[in-house]
Short mmCIF file of C-alpha atoms in Angstrom, two decimals:
data_model
loop_
_atom_site.label_atom_id
_atom_site.label_comp_id
_atom_site.label_asym_id
_atom_site.label_seq_id
_atom_site.Cartn_x
_atom_site.Cartn_y
_atom_site.Cartn_z
CA MET A 1 62.16 -69.72 -82.46
CA SER A 2 60.07 -70.26 -79.31
CA THR A 3 59.37 -67.53 -76.80
CA ALA A 4 61.27 -69.46 -74.13
CA ALA A 5 64.40 -69.29 -76.27
CA ASP A 6 64.08 -65.53 -76.87
CA PRO A 7 64.88 -63.53 -73.70
CA ALA A 8 64.04 -60.23 -75.39
CA ARG A 9 60.59 -61.45 -76.39
CA THR A 10 60.00 -62.84 -72.88
CA ALA A 11 60.95 -59.50 -71.32
CA GLU A 12 58.65 -57.66 -73.74
CA LEU A 13 55.69 -59.87 -72.85
CA ALA A 14 56.41 -59.47 -69.14
CA ALA A 15 56.45 -55.70 -69.48
CA MET A 16 53.17 -55.77 -71.41
CA ALA A 17 51.55 -57.91 -68.76
CA GLU A 18 52.72 -55.54 -66.02
CA ARG A 19 51.30 -52.51 -67.87
CA HIS A 20 47.91 -54.16 -68.02
CA GLY A 21 47.95 -55.29 -64.38
CA LEU A 22 48.45 -58.98 -65.09
CA SER A 23 50.43 -61.31 -62.83
CA ARG A 24 51.41 -64.96 -62.76
CA SER A 25 48.56 -67.14 -61.52
CA SER A 26 51.04 -69.40 -59.73
CA ALA A 27 52.95 -66.58 -58.02
CA ARG A 28 53.39 -66.93 -54.28
CA PRO A 29 51.26 -64.31 -52.49
CA GLU A 30 52.59 -62.22 -49.63
CA LEU A 31 52.21 -63.87 -46.26
CA PRO A 32 49.52 -61.50 -44.82
CA GLY A 33 47.39 -61.87 -47.95
CA TYR A 34 47.93 -65.61 -47.93
CA LEU A 35 46.66 -65.83 -44.35
CA ARG A 36 43.56 -63.79 -45.23
CA GLU A 37 42.86 -66.00 -48.24
CA LEU A 38 43.34 -69.11 -46.11
CA TRP A 39 40.88 -67.80 -43.51
CA GLY A 40 38.38 -67.22 -46.29
CA ARG A 41 38.61 -70.94 -47.18
CA ARG A 42 37.88 -72.16 -43.65
CA GLN A 43 34.53 -73.68 -44.67
CA PHE A 44 36.26 -75.63 -47.42
CA ILE A 45 38.78 -76.97 -44.90
CA VAL A 46 36.03 -78.22 -42.58
CA SER A 47 33.98 -79.69 -45.44
CA TYR A 48 36.98 -81.42 -46.97
CA ALA A 49 37.90 -82.91 -43.58
CA ARG A 50 34.35 -84.26 -43.15
CA ALA A 51 34.46 -85.75 -46.64
CA ARG A 52 37.73 -87.52 -45.80
CA THR A 53 36.26 -88.91 -42.59
CA TYR A 54 33.25 -90.23 -44.48
CA SER A 55 35.35 -91.77 -47.25
CA MET A 56 37.57 -93.57 -44.71
CA TYR A 57 34.65 -95.68 -43.48
CA ALA A 58 32.26 -95.60 -46.44
CA GLY A 59 33.17 -99.11 -47.62
CA ALA A 60 33.05 -100.72 -44.17
CA ARG A 61 29.96 -102.57 -42.98
CA LEU A 62 30.13 -100.93 -39.54
CA GLY A 63 30.76 -97.52 -41.09
CA SER A 64 31.72 -94.73 -38.71
CA VAL A 65 31.52 -97.13 -35.74
CA TRP A 66 35.16 -97.86 -36.61
CA GLN A 67 35.97 -94.39 -35.31
CA ILE A 68 35.32 -95.84 -31.86
CA LEU A 69 36.49 -99.42 -32.43
CA THR A 70 39.87 -98.56 -33.99
CA PRO A 71 41.37 -96.68 -31.01
CA LEU A 72 39.90 -99.21 -28.56
CA LEU A 73 41.34 -102.20 -30.43
CA ASN A 74 44.74 -100.52 -30.73
CA ALA A 75 44.78 -99.82 -27.01
CA ALA A 76 43.76 -103.42 -26.23
CA VAL A 77 46.60 -104.83 -28.34
CA TYR A 78 49.22 -102.61 -26.70
CA TYR A 79 47.82 -103.33 -23.23
CA LEU A 80 48.22 -107.06 -23.82
CA ALA A 81 51.68 -106.75 -25.37
CA PHE A 82 53.24 -104.23 -23.01
CA GLY A 83 51.10 -104.10 -19.90
CA VAL A 84 50.55 -107.83 -19.45
CA LEU A 85 53.31 -109.68 -21.30
CA LEU A 86 56.14 -107.22 -20.60
CA GLY A 87 54.84 -106.11 -17.22
CA THR A 88 55.12 -102.34 -17.78
CA LYS A 89 51.86 -101.82 -15.88
CA ASN A 90 53.57 -102.70 -12.57
CA GLY A 91 53.69 -99.71 -10.25
CA ILE A 92 51.43 -97.50 -12.40
CA PRO A 93 47.92 -96.93 -10.97
CA ASN A 94 45.05 -97.08 -13.46
CA TYR A 95 47.39 -98.39 -16.15
CA PRO A 96 44.66 -98.84 -18.82
CA ALA A 97 43.87 -95.10 -18.72
CA PHE A 98 47.59 -94.28 -18.53
CA LEU A 99 48.27 -96.35 -21.65
CA ILE A 100 45.22 -95.27 -23.65
CA CYS A 101 45.92 -91.61 -22.92
CA GLY A 102 49.44 -91.97 -24.33
CA MET A 103 48.28 -93.92 -27.37
CA PHE A 104 45.54 -91.46 -28.30
CA VAL A 105 47.84 -88.43 -28.01
CA PHE A 106 50.60 -90.08 -30.00
CA THR A 107 48.24 -91.33 -32.71
CA PHE A 108 46.89 -87.80 -33.21
CA THR A 109 50.34 -86.55 -34.17
CA GLN A 110 51.43 -89.70 -35.98
CA ARG A 111 48.44 -89.81 -38.32
CA SER A 112 48.50 -86.06 -38.93
CA MET A 113 52.10 -86.32 -40.14
CA THR A 114 51.85 -89.53 -42.16
CA GLU A 115 48.54 -88.70 -43.82
CA GLY A 116 49.49 -85.06 -44.32
CA SER A 117 52.72 -85.97 -46.08
CA ARG A 118 50.54 -87.03 -49.04
CA ALA A 119 48.18 -84.04 -48.87
CA ILE A 120 49.61 -82.37 -51.98
CA SER A 121 50.62 -85.39 -54.04
CA LEU A 122 47.22 -87.07 -53.68
CA ASN A 123 45.34 -83.92 -54.71
CA MET A 124 47.42 -82.87 -57.68
CA SER A 125 44.47 -82.82 -60.10
CA LEU A 126 42.58 -80.46 -57.78
CA ILE A 127 45.63 -78.21 -57.42
CA ARG A 128 46.13 -77.99 -61.18
CA THR A 129 42.46 -77.25 -61.79
CA LEU A 130 41.56 -74.66 -59.16
CA HIS A 131 43.29 -71.70 -57.56
CA PHE A 132 43.24 -71.78 -53.75
CA PRO A 133 45.78 -71.64 -50.92
CA ARG A 134 47.52 -75.01 -50.96
CA ALA A 135 47.78 -74.91 -47.15
CA THR A 136 44.07 -75.72 -47.00
CA LEU A 137 44.89 -79.35 -47.85
CA PRO A 138 47.29 -80.22 -44.98
CA LEU A 139 45.07 -78.18 -42.65
CA ALA A 140 42.07 -80.30 -43.67
CA TYR A 141 44.06 -83.45 -42.89
CA VAL A 142 44.80 -82.16 -39.38
CA VAL A 143 41.13 -81.23 -38.85
CA ASN A 144 40.17 -84.75 -39.95
CA GLU A 145 42.50 -86.25 -37.34
CA LEU A 146 41.23 -83.76 -34.74
CA ASN A 147 37.71 -85.09 -35.34
CA GLN A 148 38.99 -88.60 -34.68
CA MET A 149 40.82 -87.36 -31.59
CA ALA A 150 37.57 -85.87 -30.25
CA VAL A 151 35.91 -89.30 -30.49
CA SER A 152 38.92 -90.93 -28.81
CA MET A 153 38.90 -88.41 -25.97
CA GLY A 154 35.21 -89.07 -25.42
CA ILE A 155 36.07 -92.74 -24.88
CA LEU A 156 38.89 -91.76 -22.52
CA PHE A 157 36.63 -89.45 -20.49
CA VAL A 158 34.20 -92.32 -19.92
CA LEU A 159 37.00 -94.66 -18.85
CA VAL A 160 38.61 -92.15 -16.48
CA GLY A 161 35.21 -91.11 -15.13
CA PHE A 162 34.47 -94.69 -14.10
CA THR A 163 37.92 -95.32 -12.60
CA ASP A 164 39.01 -91.96 -11.13
CA GLY A 165 35.84 -89.88 -11.12
CA VAL A 166 35.12 -86.55 -12.80
CA SER A 167 37.37 -83.59 -11.95
CA PRO A 168 37.44 -79.87 -12.88
CA ARG A 169 41.06 -80.51 -13.86
CA TRP A 170 39.72 -82.11 -17.05
CA PHE A 171 39.33 -78.62 -18.53
CA LEU A 172 43.13 -78.54 -18.87
CA VAL A 173 42.71 -80.99 -21.75
CA ILE A 174 41.50 -78.07 -23.90
CA PRO A 175 44.73 -76.01 -23.78
CA ALA A 176 46.77 -79.22 -23.89
CA LEU A 177 45.14 -80.40 -27.14
CA THR A 178 45.22 -76.84 -28.53
CA LEU A 179 48.99 -76.81 -28.14
CA GLN A 180 49.28 -80.25 -29.70
CA THR A 181 47.07 -79.24 -32.62
CA MET A 182 49.32 -76.23 -33.26
CA PHE A 183 52.32 -78.56 -33.23
CA ASN A 184 50.57 -81.01 -35.57
CA ILE A 185 49.69 -78.28 -38.06
CA GLY A 186 53.32 -77.20 -38.28
CA MET A 187 54.65 -80.74 -38.62
CA THR A 188 51.99 -81.69 -41.17
CA MET A 189 52.78 -78.68 -43.33
CA THR A 190 56.48 -79.45 -43.13
CA PHE A 191 56.01 -83.03 -44.27
CA ALA A 192 53.37 -82.03 -46.83
CA ARG A 193 56.00 -79.93 -48.59
CA ILE A 194 58.70 -82.59 -48.25
CA GLY A 195 56.30 -85.30 -49.44
CA THR A 196 55.49 -83.29 -52.56
CA PHE A 197 59.07 -83.29 -53.82
CA VAL A 198 60.45 -86.41 -52.07
CA SER A 199 57.91 -89.17 -52.64
CA ASP A 200 59.88 -91.71 -50.58
CA ILE A 201 59.12 -89.81 -47.37
CA SER A 202 55.76 -91.56 -47.05
CA GLN A 203 57.60 -94.89 -46.98
CA LEU A 204 60.13 -93.68 -44.42
CA LEU A 205 57.75 -91.96 -41.98
CA PRO A 206 56.24 -95.17 -40.52
CA PHE A 207 59.71 -96.26 -39.35
CA VAL A 208 60.42 -92.82 -37.90
CA THR A 209 57.12 -92.64 -36.03
CA ARG A 210 57.48 -96.22 -34.77
CA THR A 211 60.83 -95.33 -33.22
CA TRP A 212 59.25 -92.17 -31.80
CA LEU A 213 56.47 -94.32 -30.34
CA TYR A 214 58.83 -96.41 -28.22
CA ALA A 215 60.85 -93.40 -27.04
CA SER A 216 57.93 -91.28 -25.81
CA GLY A 217 56.93 -92.94 -22.54
CA ILE A 218 53.62 -94.26 -23.81
CA PHE A 219 53.89 -97.72 -22.27
CA PHE A 220 55.86 -96.87 -19.14
CA SER A 221 56.74 -94.03 -16.79
CA ILE A 222 60.00 -92.41 -17.92
CA PRO A 223 60.99 -91.13 -14.42
CA ASP A 224 60.33 -94.57 -12.88
CA LYS A 225 62.31 -96.39 -15.57
CA LEU A 226 65.27 -94.05 -15.29
CA ALA A 227 65.19 -94.22 -11.50
CA ALA A 228 65.35 -98.01 -11.72
CA LEU A 229 68.41 -97.66 -13.97
CA ASP A 230 70.05 -95.12 -11.62
CA ALA A 231 70.18 -92.58 -14.47
CA PRO A 232 71.27 -89.03 -13.57
CA PRO A 233 68.51 -86.37 -13.32
CA TRP A 234 69.69 -84.55 -16.45
CA VAL A 235 68.65 -87.55 -18.54
CA ILE A 236 65.02 -87.05 -17.45
CA HIS A 237 65.20 -83.36 -18.44
CA LEU A 238 66.68 -84.34 -21.80
CA LEU A 239 63.97 -86.90 -22.55
CA ALA A 240 61.31 -84.40 -21.45
CA LEU A 241 62.28 -82.24 -24.45
CA ASN A 242 60.60 -84.78 -26.71
CA PRO A 243 57.45 -82.91 -27.86
CA ILE A 244 55.21 -85.99 -27.86
CA THR A 245 56.38 -86.87 -24.36
CA ALA A 246 55.43 -83.36 -23.22
CA TYR A 247 51.95 -83.50 -24.81
CA ILE A 248 51.26 -86.93 -23.35
CA ASP A 249 52.39 -85.73 -19.93
CA ILE A 250 50.18 -82.64 -19.82
CA VAL A 251 47.11 -84.60 -20.95
CA ARG A 252 47.79 -87.25 -18.31
CA ARG A 253 48.15 -84.53 -15.68
CA ALA A 254 44.73 -83.20 -16.65
CA LEU A 255 42.99 -86.58 -16.46
CA LEU A 256 44.78 -88.83 -13.98
CA ASP A 257 45.02 -88.10 -10.26
CA GLU A 258 47.77 -90.68 -9.82
CA HIS A 259 50.01 -89.21 -12.53
CA GLU A 260 51.51 -86.59 -10.20
CA GLN A 261 54.19 -89.00 -9.02
CA HIS A 262 55.10 -89.90 -12.63
CA GLN A 263 55.01 -86.45 -14.26
CA LEU A 264 57.94 -84.91 -16.11
CA PRO A 265 59.59 -81.54 -15.31
CA ASN A 266 58.62 -78.40 -17.26
CA ALA A 267 56.16 -80.25 -19.53
CA TRP A 268 53.84 -77.26 -20.05
CA PRO A 269 56.57 -74.77 -21.10
CA ILE A 270 58.11 -77.41 -23.37
CA ALA A 271 54.74 -78.18 -24.96
CA ALA A 272 54.04 -74.47 -25.56
CA ALA A 273 57.49 -73.83 -27.02
CA TRP A 274 57.23 -76.75 -29.46
CA ALA A 275 53.73 -75.63 -30.51
CA VAL A 276 54.90 -72.13 -31.46
CA ILE A 277 58.15 -73.26 -33.10
CA ALA A 278 56.47 -75.98 -35.17
CA LEU A 279 53.47 -73.87 -36.20
CA VAL A 280 55.41 -70.79 -37.29
CA GLY A 281 58.33 -72.68 -38.80
CA GLY A 282 56.19 -75.28 -40.57
CA PHE A 283 53.73 -72.76 -41.96
CA ILE A 284 56.43 -70.49 -43.38
CA TYR A 285 58.33 -73.48 -44.77
CA PHE A 286 55.20 -74.65 -46.59
CA TRP A 287 54.23 -71.17 -47.80
CA ARG A 288 57.65 -70.52 -49.34
CA ALA A 289 57.01 -73.31 -51.87
CA GLU A 290 53.44 -72.22 -52.67
CA ASP A 291 54.30 -71.37 -56.29
CA ARG A 292 55.91 -74.79 -56.87
CA TYR A 293 53.01 -77.05 -55.89
CA GLY A 294 51.34 -78.62 -58.92
CA ARG A 295 54.24 -78.20 -61.30
CA GLY A 296 55.77 -81.02 -63.28
#
């Protein structure tokens, strides 16, 4: 008879292990200890993120130049489709910067979520071979996207500097992107856990994020559109609760002088609230399944 079929034998072995100070290698650690262990792996997180960035462009002839070309080409396509063909640029000063700002902020969250949803499933061999906090993997994916965001923001600074001039208000980009990064970490960890046990989520997320894209005021000013439709003021407040809308708005406030007439109400408090809720909730949600990653 196997040990698994003999509860008495299993209990005896468990008691023996406890007497000798042994514990399950896959047991979920307490949250404070888990955080300390995660902090101790910070160099691994940064190195893994750099390796992912390198591997993304290693096979391309232009290499890492695509880090600059990709966001620029995406912005050009959306400018042609929405700004020119659909006329959403009408009434919005410095529309190229307005559009690119929204696209870069949205892409930071979109890619963090979609790529992070596969963080565990794509690294199963590593998880089954080595013992380390599994949260290092989704964190590395967010750091990788943060590196890309830094390149994108450099492009945006140049564009805004030529069109609007340099302003001390640009320093507000730092707290704005800090809040968004906190939000992205929480969302990435949430979808990393879901993606581990529900493999179809990676197929569904592109449709979810595409819908999110069109509802976040990236291509047009939400207050202006609603005013044209004679929508009541409470609708603007409701749409402002969209976290991506809030992050786009606070970054635009920091960079664009003309955005004051298009800004949303309470964007900073909403952005801060979503950052804390997503980070704490997403981290705990991921940590609670720590002992299940790599099984099966």
